[in-house]
Amino acid sequence: MLGLGHSCCWLCQRVGGVVAGVGVSLIGSLLFAFLYYYTGWLRPLSGEAIYGWRVLLTFPFLTLLLLVRGRWGQVGQIGRRLALGGWRSGLWLLSSAAMLGVQLWLFLWAPVNGQGLAVSLGYFLLPLTLVLTGRLLFADPVSRPQWLACGLALLGVGHALLGAGALAWPTWLVCLGYPVYFALRRWRAIPSLGGLWWDLLLSLPVALWFALEHSPVELWQGGRLAWLILGLGFISALALSCMMLAGERLSLPLFGLLSYVEPVLLVVAALLLGESLSAEQWWTYGPIWLAVALLGGEGVWRLMARRRPGAAPGSAD
């Protein structure tokens, strides 16, 4: 896993731009899917306890990553802006931390409280809301393949909506909360990894309370569960770092469409955990998987175009 983290940063430095952003986004989706599967090994911890330990242990791993990769200056840059900006800067930072904290909690709380499908639907809707946010607020360009992928995804999501009826509150929280979070970071020009460090720092008090209040006795006795908790923090730090780096390098429409990779992989993880897809559900997941395949094909085309002799630096973007 440490080698994978170095590979993420190396990819960004070596390739740069859209291609690196796509690669890091895919690595982050793989890590998040593995994290979803990984939580099944953490029983008897509750969703609240897992959230608490995830934040508490992700924070030192992220700090180490910032130091090793020479990104600690981002933390100081935000600190100076906070000192000069007064209470308004502090309010923006607290808002950012609260929005991310709620999403991290919901991701781990929902599967053990009967809201897993509602959250999954929110993640399927999320790329569409990110595309709209980027297009409307920042005038981000959307390529023809991306529009086509968006249309395919809309077919799948529309079928899911017809079957689900009214949307539950976790669905709305995911599909509307994350676009506000990323738009705020972009509008305020918050550095990706440094901003994540401050978000986690401000979340530590709540995370500590969750971890101490909801952890079972078995955890304090050491052994297998304690080691698994350490692994949770390490994997989470890498996954969140990849997500932030991708969000920094990609337009919101492309970043949003690539977000479909994660819920598709979550479905794969659910299948590995023993769940199954009904014939009706294939009408939801089939078009979405086609959209993901289309995005992957466009990414390969961009990479090949950049490698052609004489290609202009931005010709494939």
PDB file of C-alpha atoms in Angstrom:
ATOM      1  CA  MET A   1       0.000   0.000   0.000  1.00  0.00           C
ATOM      2  CA  LEU A   2       2.866   2.411   0.705  1.00  0.00           C
ATOM      3  CA  GLY A   3       4.201   1.753  -2.790  1.00  0.00           C
ATOM      4  CA  LEU A   4       0.770   2.559  -4.181  1.00  0.00           C
ATOM      5  CA  GLY A   5       0.771   5.893  -2.371  1.00  0.00           C
ATOM      6  CA  HIS A   6       4.177   6.763  -3.850  1.00  0.00           C
ATOM      7  CA  SER A   7       2.879   5.722  -7.279  1.00  0.00           C
ATOM      8  CA  CYS A   8      -0.041   8.165  -6.974  1.00  0.00           C
ATOM      9  CA  CYS A   9       2.254  11.109  -6.286  1.00  0.00           C
ATOM     10  CA  TRP A  10       4.793   9.979  -8.919  1.00  0.00           C
ATOM     11  CA  LEU A  11       2.040   9.759 -11.524  1.00  0.00           C
ATOM     12  CA  CYS A  12       0.934  13.330 -10.844  1.00  0.00           C
ATOM     13  CA  GLN A  13       4.482  14.679 -11.041  1.00  0.00           C
ATOM     14  CA  ARG A  14       5.504  12.679 -14.115  1.00  0.00           C
ATOM     15  CA  VAL A  15       2.441  12.955 -16.344  1.00  0.00           C
ATOM     16  CA  GLY A  16       0.474  15.928 -15.020  1.00  0.00           C
ATOM     17  CA  GLY A  17      -2.807  17.345 -16.205  1.00  0.00           C
ATOM     18  CA  VAL A  18      -5.883  15.401 -17.188  1.00  0.00           C
ATOM     19  CA  VAL A  19      -4.246  12.009 -17.718  1.00  0.00           C
ATOM     20  CA  ALA A  20      -2.669  12.017 -14.256  1.00  0.00           C
ATOM     21  CA  GLY A  21      -5.936  13.177 -12.725  1.00  0.00           C
ATOM     22  CA  VAL A  22      -7.815  10.292 -14.358  1.00  0.00           C
ATOM     23  CA  GLY A  23      -5.232   7.777 -13.139  1.00  0.00           C
ATOM     24  CA  VAL A  24      -5.284   9.049  -9.573  1.00  0.00           C
ATOM     25  CA  SER A  25      -9.093   9.113  -9.599  1.00  0.00           C
ATOM     26  CA  LEU A  26      -9.210   5.443 -10.638  1.00  0.00           C
ATOM     27  CA  ILE A  27      -6.696   4.467  -7.945  1.00  0.00           C
ATOM     28  CA  GLY A  28      -8.775   6.334  -5.367  1.00  0.00           C
ATOM     29  CA  SER A  29     -11.948   4.533  -6.488  1.00  0.00           C
ATOM     30  CA  LEU A  30     -10.208   1.166  -6.128  1.00  0.00           C
ATOM     31  CA  LEU A  31      -9.054   2.080  -2.629  1.00  0.00           C
ATOM     32  CA  PHE A  32     -12.518   3.264  -1.562  1.00  0.00           C
ATOM     33  CA  ALA A  33     -14.087   0.054  -2.877  1.00  0.00           C
ATOM     34  CA  PHE A  34     -11.533  -1.974  -0.950  1.00  0.00           C
ATOM     35  CA  LEU A  35     -12.237   0.135   2.134  1.00  0.00           C
ATOM     36  CA  TYR A  36     -15.962  -0.653   1.827  1.00  0.00           C
ATOM     37  CA  TYR A  37     -15.112  -4.375   1.705  1.00  0.00           C
ATOM     38  CA  TYR A  38     -12.533  -3.958   4.473  1.00  0.00           C
ATOM     39  CA  THR A  39     -15.084  -2.669   6.985  1.00  0.00           C
ATOM     40  CA  GLY A  40     -16.697  -6.110   6.975  1.00  0.00           C
ATOM     41  CA  TRP A  41     -13.626  -7.381   8.843  1.00  0.00           C
ATOM     42  CA  LEU A  42     -14.072  -4.815  11.633  1.00  0.00           C
ATOM     43  CA  ARG A  43     -17.073  -6.352  13.394  1.00  0.00           C
ATOM     44  CA  PRO A  44     -18.228  -5.873  16.132  1.00  0.00           C
ATOM     45  CA  LEU A  45     -17.393  -2.156  15.652  1.00  0.00           C
ATOM     46  CA  SER A  46     -20.402   0.079  14.891  1.00  0.00           C
ATOM     47  CA  GLY A  47     -20.478   2.605  12.049  1.00  0.00           C
ATOM     48  CA  GLU A  48     -19.874   5.434  14.528  1.00  0.00           C
ATOM     49  CA  ALA A  49     -16.812   3.735  16.026  1.00  0.00           C
ATOM     50  CA  ILE A  50     -15.383   2.968  12.589  1.00  0.00           C
ATOM     51  CA  TYR A  51     -15.840   6.611  11.561  1.00  0.00           C
ATOM     52  CA  GLY A  52     -14.099   7.827  14.705  1.00  0.00           C
ATOM     53  CA  TRP A  53     -11.094   5.560  14.326  1.00  0.00           C
ATOM     54  CA  ARG A  54     -10.924   6.254  10.609  1.00  0.00           C
ATOM     55  CA  VAL A  55     -10.493  10.002  11.184  1.00  0.00           C
ATOM     56  CA  LEU A  56      -8.164   9.597  14.174  1.00  0.00           C
ATOM     57  CA  LEU A  57      -5.814   7.260  12.292  1.00  0.00           C
ATOM     58  CA  THR A  58      -6.099   8.867   8.862  1.00  0.00           C
ATOM     59  CA  PHE A  59      -4.834  12.160  10.309  1.00  0.00           C
ATOM     60  CA  PRO A  60      -1.302  10.991  11.300  1.00  0.00           C
ATOM     61  CA  PHE A  61      -0.904   8.965   8.090  1.00  0.00           C
ATOM     62  CA  LEU A  62      -1.890  12.018   6.041  1.00  0.00           C
ATOM     63  CA  THR A  63       0.542  14.178   8.047  1.00  0.00           C
ATOM     64  CA  LEU A  64       3.335  11.710   7.256  1.00  0.00           C
ATOM     65  CA  LEU A  65       2.381  11.711   3.573  1.00  0.00           C
ATOM     66  CA  LEU A  66       2.501  15.521   3.447  1.00  0.00           C
ATOM     67  CA  LEU A  67       5.942  15.561   5.051  1.00  0.00           C
ATOM     68  CA  VAL A  68       7.376  12.799   2.850  1.00  0.00           C
ATOM     69  CA  ARG A  69       6.078  14.342  -0.372  1.00  0.00           C
ATOM     70  CA  GLY A  70       7.119  17.903   0.523  1.00  0.00           C
ATOM     71  CA  ARG A  71       3.539  19.223   0.659  1.00  0.00           C
ATOM     72  CA  TRP A  72       3.629  20.570   4.219  1.00  0.00           C
ATOM     73  CA  GLY A  73       3.788  24.092   2.847  1.00  0.00           C
ATOM     74  CA  GLN A  74       0.108  23.749   1.884  1.00  0.00           C
ATOM     75  CA  VAL A  75      -0.804  23.402   5.556  1.00  0.00           C
ATOM     76  CA  GLY A  76       1.134  26.543   6.437  1.00  0.00           C
ATOM     77  CA  GLN A  77      -0.366  28.428   3.503  1.00  0.00           C
ATOM     78  CA  ILE A  78      -3.905  27.746   4.737  1.00  0.00           C
ATOM     79  CA  GLY A  79      -2.864  28.609   8.294  1.00  0.00           C
ATOM     80  CA  ARG A  80      -1.568  32.011   7.170  1.00  0.00           C
ATOM     81  CA  ARG A  81      -4.769  32.670   5.223  1.00  0.00           C
ATOM     82  CA  LEU A  82      -6.735  31.736   8.328  1.00  0.00           C
ATOM     83  CA  ALA A  83      -4.711  34.142  10.483  1.00  0.00           C
ATOM     84  CA  LEU A  84      -5.087  37.017   8.022  1.00  0.00           C
ATOM     85  CA  GLY A  85      -8.717  36.370   7.091  1.00  0.00           C
ATOM     86  CA  GLY A  86     -10.109  36.385  10.615  1.00  0.00           C
ATOM     87  CA  TRP A  87     -13.418  34.804  11.565  1.00  0.00           C
ATOM     88  CA  ARG A  88     -14.696  34.584   7.973  1.00  0.00           C
ATOM     89  CA  SER A  89     -11.813  32.332   6.930  1.00  0.00           C
ATOM     90  CA  GLY A  90     -12.367  30.283  10.066  1.00  0.00           C
ATOM     91  CA  LEU A  91     -16.053  29.907   9.221  1.00  0.00           C
ATOM     92  CA  TRP A  92     -15.261  28.697   5.698  1.00  0.00           C
ATOM     93  CA  LEU A  93     -12.775  26.179   7.072  1.00  0.00           C
ATOM     94  CA  LEU A  94     -15.220  24.901   9.693  1.00  0.00           C
ATOM     95  CA  SER A  95     -17.900  24.555   7.017  1.00  0.00           C
ATOM     96  CA  SER A  96     -15.553  22.539   4.825  1.00  0.00           C
ATOM     97  CA  ALA A  97     -14.581  20.251   7.714  1.00  0.00           C
ATOM     98  CA  ALA A  98     -18.223  19.730   8.710  1.00  0.00           C
ATOM     99  CA  MET A  99     -19.288  18.845   5.164  1.00  0.00           C
ATOM    100  CA  LEU A 100     -16.506  16.286   4.732  1.00  0.00           C
ATOM    101  CA  GLY A 101     -17.023  14.879   8.228  1.00  0.00           C
ATOM    102  CA  VAL A 102     -20.707  14.204   7.567  1.00  0.00           C
ATOM    103  CA  GLN A 103     -19.880  12.382   4.331  1.00  0.00           C
ATOM    104  CA  LEU A 104     -17.196  10.230   5.964  1.00  0.00           C
ATOM    105  CA  TRP A 105     -19.599   9.323   8.767  1.00  0.00           C
ATOM    106  CA  LEU A 106     -22.475   8.532   6.401  1.00  0.00           C
ATOM    107  CA  PHE A 107     -20.315   6.259   4.222  1.00  0.00           C
ATOM    108  CA  LEU A 108     -19.644   3.951   7.180  1.00  0.00           C
ATOM    109  CA  TRP A 109     -22.899   4.434   9.094  1.00  0.00           C
ATOM    110  CA  ALA A 110     -25.321   3.653   6.268  1.00  0.00           C
ATOM    111  CA  PRO A 111     -24.457  -0.014   5.526  1.00  0.00           C
ATOM    112  CA  VAL A 112     -25.001  -1.075   9.157  1.00  0.00           C
ATOM    113  CA  ASN A 113     -28.208   0.960   9.597  1.00  0.00           C
ATOM    114  CA  GLY A 114     -30.306  -0.122   6.619  1.00  0.00           C
ATOM    115  CA  GLN A 115     -29.444   2.900   4.431  1.00  0.00           C
ATOM    116  CA  GLY A 116     -26.821   1.315   2.201  1.00  0.00           C
ATOM    117  CA  LEU A 117     -28.979   1.355  -0.943  1.00  0.00           C
ATOM    118  CA  ALA A 118     -29.993   4.985  -0.346  1.00  0.00           C
ATOM    119  CA  VAL A 119     -26.341   6.041  -0.095  1.00  0.00           C
ATOM    120  CA  SER A 120     -25.416   3.985  -3.173  1.00  0.00           C
ATOM    121  CA  LEU A 121     -28.137   5.780  -5.153  1.00  0.00           C
ATOM    122  CA  GLY A 122     -26.700   9.086  -3.944  1.00  0.00           C
ATOM    123  CA  TYR A 123     -23.292   8.135  -5.311  1.00  0.00           C
ATOM    124  CA  PHE A 124     -24.859   7.216  -8.648  1.00  0.00           C
ATOM    125  CA  LEU A 125     -26.535  10.643  -8.765  1.00  0.00           C
ATOM    126  CA  LEU A 126     -23.389  12.458  -7.603  1.00  0.00           C
ATOM    127  CA  PRO A 127     -21.555  12.574 -10.965  1.00  0.00           C
ATOM    128  CA  LEU A 128     -24.586  14.142 -12.611  1.00  0.00           C
ATOM    129  CA  THR A 129     -24.815  16.855  -9.958  1.00  0.00           C
ATOM    130  CA  LEU A 130     -21.051  17.452 -10.218  1.00  0.00           C
ATOM    131  CA  VAL A 131     -21.330  17.855 -13.989  1.00  0.00           C
ATOM    132  CA  LEU A 132     -24.118  20.394 -13.558  1.00  0.00           C
ATOM    133  CA  THR A 133     -22.227  22.226 -10.801  1.00  0.00           C
ATOM    134  CA  GLY A 134     -19.080  22.522 -12.885  1.00  0.00           C
ATOM    135  CA  ARG A 135     -20.948  23.586 -15.993  1.00  0.00           C
ATOM    136  CA  LEU A 136     -23.214  26.140 -14.287  1.00  0.00           C
ATOM    137  CA  LEU A 137     -20.858  27.644 -11.704  1.00  0.00           C
ATOM    138  CA  PHE A 138     -17.459  27.427 -13.416  1.00  0.00           C
ATOM    139  CA  ALA A 139     -18.341  27.046 -17.139  1.00  0.00           C
ATOM    140  CA  ASP A 140     -16.268  23.841 -17.315  1.00  0.00           C
ATOM    141  CA  PRO A 141     -16.148  22.293 -20.800  1.00  0.00           C
ATOM    142  CA  VAL A 142     -17.867  18.947 -21.385  1.00  0.00           C
ATOM    143  CA  SER A 143     -16.701  16.815 -24.321  1.00  0.00           C
ATOM    144  CA  ARG A 144     -19.057  14.859 -26.557  1.00  0.00           C
ATOM    145  CA  PRO A 145     -18.030  11.473 -25.111  1.00  0.00           C
ATOM    146  CA  GLN A 146     -18.614  12.903 -21.629  1.00  0.00           C
ATOM    147  CA  TRP A 147     -22.096  14.128 -22.615  1.00  0.00           C
ATOM    148  CA  LEU A 148     -22.854  10.681 -24.042  1.00  0.00           C
ATOM    149  CA  ALA A 149     -21.576   8.998 -20.886  1.00  0.00           C
ATOM    150  CA  CYS A 150     -23.702  11.387 -18.853  1.00  0.00           C
ATOM    151  CA  GLY A 151     -26.759  10.435 -20.921  1.00  0.00           C
ATOM    152  CA  LEU A 152     -26.126   6.711 -20.447  1.00  0.00           C
ATOM    153  CA  ALA A 153     -25.688   7.218 -16.724  1.00  0.00           C
ATOM    154  CA  LEU A 154     -28.892   9.246 -16.614  1.00  0.00           C
ATOM    155  CA  LEU A 155     -30.777   6.317 -18.157  1.00  0.00           C
ATOM    156  CA  GLY A 156     -29.541   4.006 -15.424  1.00  0.00           C
ATOM    157  CA  VAL A 157     -30.208   6.482 -12.649  1.00  0.00           C
ATOM    158  CA  GLY A 158     -33.659   7.238 -14.076  1.00  0.00           C
ATOM    159  CA  HIS A 159     -34.531   3.552 -13.965  1.00  0.00           C
ATOM    160  CA  ALA A 160     -33.335   3.385 -10.336  1.00  0.00           C
ATOM    161  CA  LEU A 161     -35.480   6.402  -9.454  1.00  0.00           C
ATOM    162  CA  LEU A 162     -38.550   4.834 -11.036  1.00  0.00           C
ATOM    163  CA  GLY A 163     -38.036   1.758  -8.918  1.00  0.00           C
ATOM    164  CA  ALA A 164     -37.153   3.555  -5.689  1.00  0.00           C
ATOM    165  CA  GLY A 165     -39.871   6.237  -5.765  1.00  0.00           C
ATOM    166  CA  ALA A 166     -39.117   9.093  -3.338  1.00  0.00           C
ATOM    167  CA  LEU A 167     -35.463   9.692  -2.524  1.00  0.00           C
ATOM    168  CA  ALA A 168     -34.337   9.162   1.075  1.00  0.00           C
ATOM    169  CA  TRP A 169     -32.404  11.840   2.959  1.00  0.00           C
ATOM    170  CA  PRO A 170     -29.028  10.008   2.689  1.00  0.00           C
ATOM    171  CA  THR A 171     -29.384  10.082  -1.101  1.00  0.00           C
ATOM    172  CA  TRP A 172     -29.895  13.862  -1.125  1.00  0.00           C
ATOM    173  CA  LEU A 173     -27.061  14.373   1.358  1.00  0.00           C
ATOM    174  CA  VAL A 174     -24.552  12.597  -0.887  1.00  0.00           C
ATOM    175  CA  CYS A 175     -25.615  13.901  -4.303  1.00  0.00           C
ATOM    176  CA  LEU A 176     -25.961  17.544  -3.167  1.00  0.00           C
ATOM    177  CA  GLY A 177     -23.466  17.705  -0.305  1.00  0.00           C
ATOM    178  CA  TYR A 178     -20.312  16.723  -2.203  1.00  0.00           C
ATOM    179  CA  PRO A 179     -20.818  19.229  -5.084  1.00  0.00           C
ATOM    180  CA  VAL A 180     -21.171  22.044  -2.537  1.00  0.00           C
ATOM    181  CA  TYR A 181     -18.009  20.821  -0.788  1.00  0.00           C
ATOM    182  CA  PHE A 182     -15.877  20.660  -3.951  1.00  0.00           C
ATOM    183  CA  ALA A 183     -17.273  23.923  -5.309  1.00  0.00           C
ATOM    184  CA  LEU A 184     -16.384  25.642  -2.020  1.00  0.00           C
ATOM    185  CA  ARG A 185     -12.808  24.306  -2.140  1.00  0.00           C
ATOM    186  CA  ARG A 186     -12.392  25.392  -5.738  1.00  0.00           C
ATOM    187  CA  TRP A 187     -13.917  28.824  -5.167  1.00  0.00           C
ATOM    188  CA  ARG A 188     -11.687  29.437  -2.155  1.00  0.00           C
ATOM    189  CA  ALA A 189      -8.630  27.945  -3.964  1.00  0.00           C
ATOM    190  CA  ILE A 190      -7.965  25.551  -1.078  1.00  0.00           C
ATOM    191  CA  PRO A 191      -4.937  23.285  -1.778  1.00  0.00           C
ATOM    192  CA  SER A 192      -6.051  19.656  -1.998  1.00  0.00           C
ATOM    193  CA  LEU A 193      -3.957  17.764   0.551  1.00  0.00           C
ATOM    194  CA  GLY A 194      -3.410  20.744   2.854  1.00  0.00           C
ATOM    195  CA  GLY A 195      -7.144  21.438   2.896  1.00  0.00           C
ATOM    196  CA  LEU A 196      -7.860  17.786   3.699  1.00  0.00           C
ATOM    197  CA  TRP A 197      -5.391  17.977   6.621  1.00  0.00           C
ATOM    198  CA  TRP A 198      -7.251  20.972   8.088  1.00  0.00           C
ATOM    199  CA  ASP A 199     -10.630  19.267   7.537  1.00  0.00           C
ATOM    200  CA  LEU A 200      -9.463  16.226   9.498  1.00  0.00           C
ATOM    201  CA  LEU A 201      -7.808  18.344  12.191  1.00  0.00           C
ATOM    202  CA  LEU A 202     -11.074  20.148  12.918  1.00  0.00           C
ATOM    203  CA  SER A 203     -12.939  16.811  12.912  1.00  0.00           C
ATOM    204  CA  LEU A 204     -10.708  15.235  15.583  1.00  0.00           C
ATOM    205  CA  PRO A 205     -12.813  16.174  18.663  1.00  0.00           C
ATOM    206  CA  VAL A 206     -15.972  14.586  17.244  1.00  0.00           C
ATOM    207  CA  ALA A 207     -14.025  11.565  15.991  1.00  0.00           C
ATOM    208  CA  LEU A 208     -12.420  11.043  19.410  1.00  0.00           C
ATOM    209  CA  TRP A 209     -15.810  11.089  21.098  1.00  0.00           C
ATOM    210  CA  PHE A 210     -17.221   8.538  18.637  1.00  0.00           C
ATOM    211  CA  ALA A 211     -14.193   6.246  19.021  1.00  0.00           C
ATOM    212  CA  LEU A 212     -14.220   6.263  22.839  1.00  0.00           C
ATOM    213  CA  GLU A 213     -18.001   6.101  23.228  1.00  0.00           C
ATOM    214  CA  HIS A 214     -18.786   3.321  20.741  1.00  0.00           C
ATOM    215  CA  SER A 215     -15.733   1.019  20.705  1.00  0.00           C
ATOM    216  CA  PRO A 216     -16.193  -2.498  22.164  1.00  0.00           C
ATOM    217  CA  VAL A 217     -14.037  -3.941  24.923  1.00  0.00           C
ATOM    218  CA  GLU A 218     -12.327  -6.297  22.455  1.00  0.00           C
ATOM    219  CA  LEU A 219     -10.530  -3.387  20.798  1.00  0.00           C
ATOM    220  CA  TRP A 220      -8.712  -2.355  23.980  1.00  0.00           C
ATOM    221  CA  GLN A 221      -7.406  -5.908  24.439  1.00  0.00           C
ATOM    222  CA  GLY A 222      -5.201  -5.591  21.353  1.00  0.00           C
ATOM    223  CA  GLY A 223      -4.792  -8.354  18.810  1.00  0.00           C
ATOM    224  CA  ARG A 224      -6.264  -8.685  15.325  1.00  0.00           C
ATOM    225  CA  LEU A 225      -8.911  -5.958  15.626  1.00  0.00           C
ATOM    226  CA  ALA A 226      -6.374  -3.333  16.695  1.00  0.00           C
ATOM    227  CA  TRP A 227      -4.149  -4.079  13.682  1.00  0.00           C
ATOM    228  CA  LEU A 228      -7.140  -3.916  11.349  1.00  0.00           C
ATOM    229  CA  ILE A 229      -8.008  -0.476  12.745  1.00  0.00           C
ATOM    230  CA  LEU A 230      -4.478   0.738  11.915  1.00  0.00           C
ATOM    231  CA  GLY A 231      -4.911  -0.567   8.373  1.00  0.00           C
ATOM    232  CA  LEU A 232      -8.211   1.309   8.122  1.00  0.00           C
ATOM    233  CA  GLY A 233      -6.492   4.627   8.780  1.00  0.00           C
ATOM    234  CA  PHE A 234      -3.690   3.962   6.301  1.00  0.00           C
ATOM    235  CA  ILE A 235      -5.971   2.904   3.446  1.00  0.00           C
ATOM    236  CA  SER A 236      -8.348   5.789   4.137  1.00  0.00           C
ATOM    237  CA  ALA A 237      -5.511   8.332   4.005  1.00  0.00           C
ATOM    238  CA  LEU A 238      -4.368   7.054   0.604  1.00  0.00           C
ATOM    239  CA  ALA A 239      -7.919   6.964  -0.779  1.00  0.00           C
ATOM    240  CA  LEU A 240      -8.809  10.471   0.401  1.00  0.00           C
ATOM    241  CA  SER A 241      -5.488  11.843  -0.858  1.00  0.00           C
ATOM    242  CA  CYS A 242      -6.115  10.382  -4.326  1.00  0.00           C
ATOM    243  CA  MET A 243      -9.615  11.865  -4.376  1.00  0.00           C
ATOM    244  CA  MET A 244      -8.348  15.336  -3.434  1.00  0.00           C
ATOM    245  CA  LEU A 245      -5.491  15.222  -5.972  1.00  0.00           C
ATOM    246  CA  ALA A 246      -7.919  14.185  -8.715  1.00  0.00           C
ATOM    247  CA  GLY A 247     -10.370  16.941  -7.768  1.00  0.00           C
ATOM    248  CA  GLU A 248      -7.533  19.448  -8.038  1.00  0.00           C
ATOM    249  CA  ARG A 249      -6.460  18.353 -11.530  1.00  0.00           C
ATOM    250  CA  LEU A 250      -9.763  17.612 -13.262  1.00  0.00           C
ATOM    251  CA  SER A 251     -12.706  19.760 -14.262  1.00  0.00           C
ATOM    252  CA  LEU A 252     -15.817  19.093 -12.201  1.00  0.00           C
ATOM    253  CA  PRO A 253     -17.675  17.426 -15.128  1.00  0.00           C
ATOM    254  CA  LEU A 254     -14.862  14.930 -15.810  1.00  0.00           C
ATOM    255  CA  PHE A 255     -14.241  14.425 -12.087  1.00  0.00           C
ATOM    256  CA  GLY A 256     -17.953  13.874 -11.594  1.00  0.00           C
ATOM    257  CA  LEU A 257     -18.274  11.318 -14.390  1.00  0.00           C
ATOM    258  CA  LEU A 258     -15.234   9.395 -13.156  1.00  0.00           C
ATOM    259  CA  SER A 259     -16.970   9.204  -9.792  1.00  0.00           C
ATOM    260  CA  TYR A 260     -19.168   6.509 -11.335  1.00  0.00           C
ATOM    261  CA  VAL A 261     -16.238   4.106 -11.075  1.00  0.00           C
ATOM    262  CA  GLU A 262     -16.506   4.038  -7.278  1.00  0.00           C
ATOM    263  CA  PRO A 263     -20.162   2.972  -6.920  1.00  0.00           C
ATOM    264  CA  VAL A 264     -19.655   0.349  -9.653  1.00  0.00           C
ATOM    265  CA  LEU A 265     -16.740  -1.073  -7.663  1.00  0.00           C
ATOM    266  CA  LEU A 266     -18.860  -0.896  -4.503  1.00  0.00           C
ATOM    267  CA  VAL A 267     -21.375  -3.121  -6.275  1.00  0.00           C
ATOM    268  CA  VAL A 268     -18.556  -5.566  -7.061  1.00  0.00           C
ATOM    269  CA  ALA A 269     -17.526  -5.506  -3.392  1.00  0.00           C
ATOM    270  CA  ALA A 270     -21.146  -6.164  -2.381  1.00  0.00           C
ATOM    271  CA  LEU A 271     -21.278  -9.138  -4.759  1.00  0.00           C
ATOM    272  CA  LEU A 272     -18.096 -10.512  -3.213  1.00  0.00           C
ATOM    273  CA  LEU A 273     -19.735 -10.148   0.197  1.00  0.00           C
ATOM    274  CA  GLY A 274     -22.599 -12.387  -0.929  1.00  0.00           C
ATOM    275  CA  GLU A 275     -25.239 -10.036  -2.379  1.00  0.00           C
ATOM    276  CA  SER A 276     -26.722 -10.509  -5.871  1.00  0.00           C
ATOM    277  CA  LEU A 277     -28.214  -8.374  -8.639  1.00  0.00           C
ATOM    278  CA  SER A 278     -31.777  -9.039  -9.791  1.00  0.00           C
ATOM    279  CA  ALA A 279     -32.751  -8.939 -13.469  1.00  0.00           C
ATOM    280  CA  GLU A 280     -34.466  -5.593 -12.821  1.00  0.00           C
ATOM    281  CA  GLN A 281     -31.287  -4.060 -11.366  1.00  0.00           C
ATOM    282  CA  TRP A 282     -29.300  -4.803 -14.520  1.00  0.00           C
ATOM    283  CA  TRP A 283     -31.320  -2.050 -16.254  1.00  0.00           C
ATOM    284  CA  THR A 284     -29.837   0.341 -13.685  1.00  0.00           C
ATOM    285  CA  TYR A 285     -26.242  -0.865 -13.611  1.00  0.00           C
ATOM    286  CA  GLY A 286     -25.864  -1.811 -17.294  1.00  0.00           C
ATOM    287  CA  PRO A 287     -26.072   1.737 -18.760  1.00  0.00           C
ATOM    288  CA  ILE A 288     -23.876   3.072 -15.962  1.00  0.00           C
ATOM    289  CA  TRP A 289     -21.190   0.479 -16.647  1.00  0.00           C
ATOM    290  CA  LEU A 290     -21.348   1.403 -20.335  1.00  0.00           C
ATOM    291  CA  ALA A 291     -20.806   5.035 -19.315  1.00  0.00           C
ATOM    292  CA  VAL A 292     -17.753   4.037 -17.271  1.00  0.00           C
ATOM    293  CA  ALA A 293     -16.386   2.024 -20.221  1.00  0.00           C
ATOM    294  CA  LEU A 294     -16.875   5.047 -22.507  1.00  0.00           C
ATOM    295  CA  LEU A 295     -14.952   7.266 -20.101  1.00  0.00           C
ATOM    296  CA  GLY A 296     -12.172   4.696 -19.909  1.00  0.00           C
ATOM    297  CA  GLY A 297     -11.961   4.600 -23.705  1.00  0.00           C
ATOM    298  CA  GLU A 298     -11.741   8.384 -23.866  1.00  0.00           C
ATOM    299  CA  GLY A 299      -8.967   8.311 -21.243  1.00  0.00           C
ATOM    300  CA  VAL A 300      -6.948   5.822 -23.309  1.00  0.00           C
ATOM    301  CA  TRP A 301      -7.455   7.974 -26.408  1.00  0.00           C
ATOM    302  CA  ARG A 302      -6.218  11.056 -24.541  1.00  0.00           C
ATOM    303  CA  LEU A 303      -3.115   9.185 -23.360  1.00  0.00           C
ATOM    304  CA  MET A 304      -2.312   7.925 -26.872  1.00  0.00           C
ATOM    305  CA  ALA A 305      -2.864  11.382 -28.338  1.00  0.00           C
ATOM    306  CA  ARG A 306      -0.417  12.920 -25.859  1.00  0.00           C
ATOM    307  CA  ARG A 307       2.229  10.358 -26.829  1.00  0.00           C
ATOM    308  CA  ARG A 308       1.958  10.970 -30.591  1.00  0.00           C
ATOM    309  CA  PRO A 309       5.023  12.740 -31.975  1.00  0.00           C
ATOM    310  CA  GLY A 310       4.369  16.410 -32.593  1.00  0.00           C
ATOM    311  CA  ALA A 311       1.161  16.518 -30.543  1.00  0.00           C
ATOM    312  CA  ALA A 312       0.435  19.934 -29.022  1.00  0.00           C
ATOM    313  CA  PRO A 313       0.701  20.060 -25.227  1.00  0.00           C
ATOM    314  CA  GLY A 314      -3.034  20.541 -24.761  1.00  0.00           C
ATOM    315  CA  SER A 315      -4.257  18.773 -27.890  1.00  0.00           C
ATOM    316  CA  ALA A 316      -5.795  15.809 -26.095  1.00  0.00           C
ATOM    317  CA  ASP A 317      -7.436  17.751 -23.290  1.00  0.00           C
TER     318      ASP A 317
END
